[in-house]
CSV table of C-alpha atoms and ligand atoms in Angstrom, one decimal:
chain,number,residue,atom,x,y,z
A,6,MET,CA,88.2,139.8,94.1
A,7,VAL,CA,86.1,142.7,92.8
A,8,ASP,CA,84.9,141.3,89.6
A,9,LEU,CA,84.0,144.1,87.2
A,10,ARG,CA,84.4,142.2,83.9
A,11,SER,CA,80.7,141.8,83.3
A,12,ASP,CA,77.2,141.9,84.9
A,13,THR,CA,76.9,138.2,83.9
A,14,VAL,CA,79.1,137.1,86.8
A,15,THR,CA,76.4,137.6,89.4
A,16,ARG,CA,75.4,134.6,91.6
A,17,PRO,CA,71.7,134.1,92.4
A,18,VAL,CA,70.7,135.5,95.8
A,19,ALA,CA,69.3,133.2,98.5
A,20,ALA,CA,65.7,134.2,97.9
A,21,MET,CA,66.1,133.6,94.2
A,22,ARG,CA,67.4,130.1,94.8
A,23,GLU,CA,64.5,129.5,97.1
A,24,ALA,CA,62.1,130.6,94.4
A,25,MET,CA,63.9,128.2,91.9
A,26,ALA,CA,63.7,125.3,94.4
A,27,SER,CA,60.0,125.7,95.0
A,28,ALA,CA,59.0,126.4,91.3
A,29,GLU,CA,56.1,124.4,89.9
A,30,VAL,CA,57.4,122.7,86.7
A,31,GLY,CA,56.2,120.7,83.7
A,32,ASP,CA,57.6,119.7,80.3
A,33,ASP,CA,58.0,123.0,78.5
A,34,VAL,CA,58.5,121.3,75.1
A,35,TYR,CA,54.9,120.3,75.5
A,36,GLY,CA,54.1,123.8,76.6
A,37,GLU,CA,53.2,122.5,80.1
A,38,ASP,CA,55.6,124.3,82.4
A,39,PRO,CA,53.4,126.7,84.4
A,40,THR,CA,56.3,128.8,85.6
A,41,VAL,CA,57.7,129.3,82.1
A,42,ASN,CA,54.2,130.1,80.8
A,43,ALA,CA,53.7,132.7,83.5
A,44,LEU,CA,57.1,134.3,82.8
A,45,GLU,CA,56.5,134.4,79.1
A,46,ALA,CA,53.0,136.0,79.6
A,47,ARG,CA,54.5,138.6,82.0
A,48,VAL,CA,57.3,139.6,79.8
A,49,ALA,CA,55.0,139.9,76.7
A,50,GLU,CA,52.7,142.2,78.8
A,51,LEU,CA,55.6,144.3,80.1
A,52,PHE,CA,56.6,145.1,76.5
A,53,GLY,CA,53.0,145.4,75.2
A,54,HIS,CA,53.4,142.5,72.8
A,55,GLU,CA,51.2,139.5,72.1
A,56,ALA,CA,53.6,136.8,73.1
A,57,ALA,CA,57.0,135.8,74.3
A,58,MET,CA,59.3,132.8,74.5
A,59,PHE,CA,62.0,131.8,77.1
A,60,THR,CA,65.4,130.9,75.7
A,61,PRO,CA,68.6,129.6,77.4
A,62,SER,CA,70.7,132.6,76.3
A,63,GLY,CA,70.6,136.1,74.9
A,64,SER,CA,72.6,134.9,71.8
A,65,MET,CA,70.0,132.3,71.0
A,66,ALA,CA,67.2,134.9,71.6
A,67,ASN,CA,68.9,137.3,69.2
A,68,GLN,CA,69.5,134.7,66.5
A,69,ILE,CA,66.0,133.5,66.6
A,70,CYS,CA,64.7,137.0,66.2
A,71,LEU,CA,67.1,137.6,63.2
A,72,GLN,CA,65.9,134.4,61.6
A,73,LEU,CA,62.3,135.5,62.1
A,74,LEU,CA,63.0,138.8,60.3
A,75,VAL,CA,65.6,137.9,57.6
A,76,PRO,CA,65.3,135.0,55.2
A,77,PRO,CA,68.5,133.1,54.2
A,78,GLY,CA,70.5,135.1,51.6
A,79,GLU,CA,69.0,138.4,52.6
A,80,GLU,CA,70.4,141.2,54.7
A,81,LEU,CA,70.6,142.6,58.2
A,82,LEU,CA,71.9,146.1,58.9
A,83,CYS,CA,73.5,146.9,62.3
A,84,ASP,CA,76.3,148.7,64.1
A,85,ALA,CA,79.8,147.4,63.5
A,86,ASP,CA,80.1,146.9,67.3
A,87,ALA,CA,76.7,145.2,67.7
A,88,HIS,CA,76.7,142.0,69.8
A,89,VAL,CA,74.9,140.1,67.1
A,90,VAL,CA,77.8,140.4,64.7
A,91,THR,CA,80.7,140.7,67.1
A,92,TYR,CA,80.2,138.2,69.9
A,93,GLU,CA,77.7,135.6,68.5
A,94,ILE,CA,80.4,133.7,66.6
A,95,GLY,CA,79.0,134.3,63.1
A,96,ALA,CA,75.7,132.7,64.0
A,97,ALA,CA,73.6,134.9,61.7
A,98,ALA,CA,75.6,133.7,58.7
A,99,ALA,CA,76.4,130.2,59.9
A,100,LEU,CA,73.0,129.2,61.2
A,101,GLY,CA,70.6,131.6,59.5
A,102,GLY,CA,72.3,132.2,56.1
A,103,ILE,CA,71.9,135.9,56.9
A,104,SER,CA,74.1,138.4,55.2
A,105,SER,CA,75.0,141.3,57.4
A,106,ARG,CA,76.3,144.8,56.6
A,107,THR,CA,77.3,147.3,59.3
A,108,TRP,CA,77.4,151.0,59.8
A,109,PRO,CA,80.6,152.4,61.4
A,110,ALA,CA,80.5,151.9,65.2
A,111,ALA,CA,78.4,154.7,66.6
A,112,GLY,CA,77.1,153.2,69.9
A,113,ALA,CA,74.0,155.1,71.0
A,114,ASP,CA,74.7,158.0,68.6
A,115,LEU,CA,73.5,156.2,65.5
A,116,ASP,CA,72.1,158.3,62.6
A,117,PRO,CA,68.8,157.0,61.3
A,118,GLU,CA,69.3,158.9,58.0
A,119,ALA,CA,72.6,157.3,57.4
A,120,VAL,CA,71.0,153.9,58.1
A,121,ALA,CA,68.1,154.7,55.7
A,122,GLY,CA,70.8,155.4,53.0
A,123,MET,CA,72.2,151.9,53.4
A,124,ILE,CA,68.9,150.0,52.7
A,125,ARG,CA,68.8,148.1,49.5
A,126,PRO,CA,65.4,147.4,47.9
A,127,ALA,CA,64.4,143.9,46.8
A,128,GLY,CA,65.6,143.0,43.3
A,129,TYR,CA,67.2,140.2,41.5
A,130,ASN,CA,70.7,141.6,41.4
A,131,ALA,CA,71.4,142.8,44.9
A,132,VAL,CA,71.1,141.5,48.5
A,133,PRO,CA,67.8,142.9,49.8
A,134,THR,CA,67.8,144.5,53.2
A,135,ARG,CA,65.2,142.9,55.4
A,136,ALA,CA,65.8,144.2,58.9
A,137,ILE,CA,67.7,146.6,61.1
A,138,ALA,CA,69.0,145.6,64.5
A,139,VAL,CA,69.9,148.0,67.4
A,140,GLU,CA,71.3,147.3,70.9
A,141,GLN,CA,69.7,149.0,73.9
A,142,THR,CA,71.8,149.7,75.9
A,143,HIS,CA,74.8,149.5,73.7
A,144,ASN,CA,77.4,147.2,75.2
A,145,LEU,CA,80.6,148.1,73.3
A,146,GLY,CA,79.1,151.6,73.0
A,147,GLY,CA,79.8,152.0,76.7
A,148,GLY,CA,76.3,151.3,78.0
A,149,GLY,CA,74.9,154.2,76.0
A,150,VAL,CA,71.2,154.7,75.8
A,151,ILE,CA,69.8,155.3,72.3
A,152,PRO,CA,67.4,158.3,72.6
A,153,LEU,CA,63.7,157.6,72.1
A,154,SER,CA,63.6,160.2,69.3
A,155,THR,CA,66.3,158.2,67.4
A,156,LEU,CA,64.4,154.9,67.8
A,157,ARG,CA,61.2,156.6,66.6
A,158,ALA,CA,63.0,157.9,63.6
A,159,LEU,CA,64.5,154.5,62.9
A,160,ARG,CA,61.0,152.9,63.2
A,161,GLY,CA,59.9,155.4,60.5
A,162,VAL,CA,62.8,154.3,58.3
A,163,ALA,CA,62.0,150.6,58.7
A,164,ASP,CA,58.3,151.3,58.0
A,165,ASP,CA,59.0,153.3,54.9
A,166,ALA,CA,61.2,150.5,53.6
A,167,GLY,CA,58.8,147.8,54.7
A,168,ILE,CA,61.5,146.0,56.7
A,169,GLY,CA,61.8,144.7,60.3
A,170,LEU,CA,63.3,146.3,63.3
A,171,HIS,CA,64.9,144.2,66.1
A,172,CYS,CA,66.1,145.3,69.5
A,173,ASP,CA,68.9,143.4,71.3
A,174,GLY,CA,67.6,144.4,74.6
A,175,ALA,CA,70.0,142.4,76.8
A,176,ARG,CA,70.2,145.5,79.0
A,177,ILE,CA,66.9,147.3,78.0
A,178,TRP,CA,66.1,147.4,81.7
A,179,HIS,CA,69.1,149.7,82.3
A,180,ALA,CA,67.8,152.1,79.5
A,181,HIS,CA,64.4,152.1,81.1
A,182,VAL,CA,65.8,152.9,84.6
A,183,ALA,CA,68.3,155.5,83.2
A,184,ASP,CA,65.9,157.4,80.9
A,185,GLY,CA,62.5,156.5,82.4
A,186,VAL,CA,61.1,155.3,79.1
A,187,PRO,CA,58.4,152.7,79.9
A,188,LEU,CA,59.2,149.2,78.7
A,189,ALA,CA,56.0,149.1,76.7
A,190,THR,CA,57.1,152.2,74.8
A,191,TYR,CA,60.2,150.4,73.8
A,192,GLY,CA,58.2,147.3,73.0
A,193,GLY,CA,55.9,149.3,70.7
A,194,LEU,CA,58.8,150.3,68.5
A,195,PHE,CA,60.2,146.9,67.6
A,196,ASP,CA,59.0,143.9,65.7
A,197,THR,CA,61.1,141.6,67.8
A,198,LEU,CA,63.0,142.1,71.0
A,199,SER,CA,65.4,139.8,72.9
A,200,VAL,CA,65.7,140.7,76.6
A,201,CYS,CA,68.1,139.1,79.1
A,202,LEU,CA,67.4,138.0,82.7
A,203,SER,CA,71.0,137.0,83.3
A,204,LYS,CA,72.8,140.3,82.8
A,205,GLY,CA,72.1,143.1,85.3
A,206,LEU,CA,69.0,141.3,86.7
A,207,GLY,CA,71.0,138.6,88.3
A,208,ALA,CA,69.3,135.4,87.1
A,209,PRO,CA,71.7,132.5,86.4
A,210,VAL,CA,70.3,131.7,83.0
A,211,GLY,CA,67.7,133.0,80.6
A,212,SER,CA,66.5,135.4,78.0
A,213,VAL,CA,63.1,136.1,76.4
A,214,VAL,CA,62.1,136.7,72.8
A,215,VAL,CA,59.2,139.1,72.6
A,216,SER,CA,57.0,139.6,69.4
A,217,SER,CA,53.6,138.8,67.8
A,218,ARG,CA,51.8,135.6,68.4
A,219,GLU,CA,52.4,134.4,64.9
A,220,ARG,CA,56.2,135.1,65.1
A,221,ILE,CA,56.5,133.4,68.5
A,222,GLN,CA,54.9,130.3,67.1
A,223,ARG,CA,57.6,130.3,64.4
A,224,ALA,CA,60.2,131.1,67.1
A,225,ARG,CA,59.4,127.9,69.0
A,226,VAL,CA,60.2,125.9,65.9
A,227,ILE,CA,63.5,127.7,65.4
A,228,ARG,CA,64.4,127.3,69.1
A,229,LYS,CA,63.8,123.6,68.9
A,230,ARG,CA,65.9,123.3,65.8
A,231,LEU,CA,68.7,125.1,67.6
A,232,GLY,CA,68.5,122.6,70.4
A,233,GLY,CA,67.0,125.2,72.8
A,234,GLY,CA,63.8,123.3,73.7
A,235,MET,CA,64.0,122.8,77.5
A,236,ARG,CA,62.0,120.5,79.7
A,237,GLN,CA,61.4,121.4,83.4
A,238,ALA,CA,62.7,124.9,82.7
A,239,GLY,CA,60.4,126.5,85.3
A,240,ILE,CA,63.3,126.2,87.7
A,241,LEU,CA,65.1,128.7,85.6
A,242,ALA,CA,62.0,130.8,84.7
A,243,ALA,CA,61.4,131.2,88.5
A,244,ALA,CA,64.8,132.9,88.8
A,245,GLY,CA,63.7,135.2,86.0
A,246,GLU,CA,60.4,136.0,87.7
A,247,TYR,CA,62.2,136.8,90.9
A,248,ALA,CA,64.7,139.0,89.0
A,249,LEU,CA,61.8,141.0,87.3
A,250,SER,CA,60.1,141.5,90.7
A,251,HIS,CA,63.2,142.5,92.7
A,252,HIS,CA,66.1,143.6,90.5
A,253,ILE,CA,64.9,146.2,88.0
A,254,GLU,CA,64.6,149.3,90.1
A,255,ARG,CA,67.8,148.6,92.0
A,256,LEU,CA,69.8,149.1,88.7
A,257,ALA,CA,69.9,152.7,89.6
A,258,ASP,CA,72.4,151.8,92.3
A,259,ASP,CA,74.6,150.1,89.7
A,260,HIS,CA,74.4,153.2,87.5
A,261,ALA,CA,75.4,155.4,90.4
A,262,ARG,CA,78.4,153.2,91.2
A,263,ALA,CA,79.5,153.2,87.6
A,264,ALA,CA,79.3,157.0,87.6
A,265,ARG,CA,81.4,157.1,90.8
A,266,LEU,CA,84.1,154.9,89.2
A,267,ALA,CA,84.0,157.0,86.1
A,268,GLU,CA,84.6,160.2,88.1
A,269,ALA,CA,87.5,158.6,89.9
A,270,LEU,CA,89.1,157.6,86.7
A,271,ALA,CA,88.3,160.7,84.6
A,272,PRO,CA,91.3,162.7,85.8
A,273,TYR,CA,93.6,160.1,84.2
A,274,GLY,CA,92.1,160.8,80.7
A,275,ILE,CA,90.8,157.3,80.2
A,276,VAL,CA,87.0,157.8,80.7
A,277,ASP,CA,84.6,160.5,79.6
A,278,ALA,CA,82.5,160.5,82.8
A,279,ALA,CA,79.7,162.5,81.2
A,280,ARG,CA,79.0,159.6,78.8
A,281,VAL,CA,78.7,157.0,81.5
A,282,VAL,CA,74.9,156.8,81.9
A,283,THR,CA,74.3,153.1,82.9
A,284,ASN,CA,76.4,150.4,84.4
A,285,ILE,CA,79.2,150.2,81.9
A,286,VAL,CA,82.4,152.3,82.2
A,287,PRO,CA,84.4,152.0,78.9
A,288,LEU,CA,88.1,152.6,79.3
A,289,ASP,CA,89.9,154.3,76.4
A,290,LEU,CA,93.6,153.7,77.0
A,291,THR,CA,94.9,155.2,73.7
A,292,LYS,CA,96.7,158.0,75.6
A,293,ALA,CA,97.2,156.1,78.8
A,294,PRO,CA,100.7,155.2,80.0
A,295,ILE,CA,99.6,151.5,80.1
A,296,ASP,CA,97.9,149.2,77.6
A,297,GLY,CA,94.8,147.1,78.2
A,298,PRO,CA,96.5,143.7,78.9
A,299,SER,CA,99.0,145.2,81.3
A,300,LEU,CA,96.3,147.1,83.2
A,301,GLY,CA,94.2,144.0,83.3
A,302,ALA,CA,97.1,141.9,84.7
A,303,ALA,CA,98.2,144.5,87.3
A,304,ALA,CA,94.6,145.0,88.5
A,305,ARG,CA,94.1,141.2,88.8
A,306,GLU,CA,97.2,141.0,91.0
A,307,ARG,CA,95.6,143.5,93.3
A,308,GLY,CA,92.2,141.8,93.4
A,309,VAL,CA,90.3,143.7,90.7
A,310,LEU,CA,89.1,142.0,87.5
A,311,VAL,CA,88.8,144.2,84.4
A,312,SER,CA,87.5,143.3,81.0
A,313,VAL,CA,90.1,143.9,78.3
A,314,VAL,CA,88.3,144.3,75.0
A,315,GLY,CA,91.2,145.5,72.8
A,316,PRO,CA,94.9,146.4,73.0
A,317,ARG,CA,94.0,149.8,74.4
A,318,ARG,CA,90.4,149.3,75.3
A,319,GLY,CA,88.9,148.1,78.5
A,320,ARG,CA,85.6,147.9,80.3
A,321,LEU,CA,84.3,147.9,83.8
A,322,VAL,CA,80.7,146.8,84.6
A,323,THR,CA,78.9,147.3,87.8
A,324,HIS,CA,76.3,144.8,89.0
A,325,LEU,CA,74.4,143.2,91.9
A,326,ASP,CA,77.5,141.6,93.4
A,327,VAL,CA,79.6,144.8,93.8
A,328,ASP,CA,78.7,147.2,96.6
A,329,ASP,CA,80.0,150.7,97.5
A,330,ALA,CA,83.0,149.4,99.3
A,331,ALA,CA,84.0,147.2,96.3
A,332,ILE,CA,83.7,150.2,94.0
A,333,ASP,CA,86.0,152.3,96.3
A,334,ARG,CA,88.5,149.5,96.4
A,335,ALA,CA,88.5,149.2,92.6
A,336,ALA,CA,88.9,152.9,92.2
A,337,GLU,CA,91.8,152.9,94.6
A,338,VAL,CA,93.5,150.0,92.8
A,339,LEU,CA,93.0,151.3,89.3
A,340,THR,CA,94.1,154.9,90.1
A,341,GLY,CA,97.1,153.5,91.9
A,342,ILE,CA,98.2,151.5,88.9
A,343,LEU,CA,97.7,154.5,86.6
A,344,ARG,CA,99.7,156.8,88.9
A,345,GLY,CA,102.5,154.3,89.0
A,346,ALA,CA,102.6,153.5,85.3
B,418,PLP,C1,74.3,143.3,74.3
B,418,PLP,C2,74.3,141.8,74.4
B,418,PLP,N1,73.5,141.1,73.7
B,418,PLP,C3,73.4,139.7,73.8
B,418,PLP,C4,74.2,139.1,74.7
B,418,PLP,C5,74.2,137.6,74.7
B,418,PLP,O1,73.8,137.0,75.9
B,418,PLP,P1,74.3,135.5,76.3
B,418,PLP,O2,75.6,135.6,76.9
B,418,PLP,O3,73.2,135.1,77.2
B,418,PLP,O4,74.2,134.7,75.0
B,418,PLP,C6,75.1,139.8,75.5
B,418,PLP,C7,76.0,139.2,76.5
B,418,PLP,O5,76.7,139.7,77.3
B,418,PLP,C8,75.1,141.2,75.4
B,418,PLP,O6,76.0,142.0,76.1
């Protein structure tokens, strides 16, 4: 099977497993796991922030950040397709009491002025806006990279309004590799970031919250409350350390493979190859002779797994476990199905 559903399907490589097996560990709820502590210090430094905290998942990392920035009953602004309001099962509302309002899905093309126009000031008769969240890269936005100039403008908008700015940086590594923007430059723009080790970087588990020392102290309380306090988590943190050391620069290969897939599919009118800049190839099947579920089923029968995200919307994601031969095979299978439909 060539599994292009997500970059979360990767399996830890042998050297990563060895690093996990030999990790020094302690009880992280007591703050005594040296491997977790080292990972947190490393990630904080990478993003130029004071502190960081390991979490079991990207969703938990995001939700902790949102709770840090937005008190219950107050408001978060984000894209209608943002992971935090689409795929986190209502956690902001259910667990944080956070009200959210979205701008129309724009992916990486968000307009800071339009966002500024949505901000509601504090007052007794309206829900005050307390934070803006963006996603870098933008998952449902086809892996698009929000330009640095847009993020800088958005920082200005947040500062003018005196509100927080969060980055769901599950794939911020991909943006860094695609655009060459240093991770610390991204770090300097946000009050909180959540970054994932288990998407393109190939660790089996783990994300990291990055912020100020004061916020990370509060984050540890929220994580414990959510049931995310882990004990000998160094075994997992060691996988993250390995991923940071060995799997960032190679993301360029995933981007090149996504571009190749996009070029193969572009003649069928389902992909705009020029917009594929990282490891995600969004499929727009509105004018295709086949719908998403049928394409997914036909591809599965021929050994290719595709993510179907809507009746006429699909997604292919390249990652550590798909090589050039797998990409060629997937392109052959998918173009064959489109020709025959
Ligand atoms: C953009 C984005 N944010 C957050 C997450 C959540 O990560 P997790 O699955 O570890 O909760 C994902 C998962 O794919 C994602 O794509």
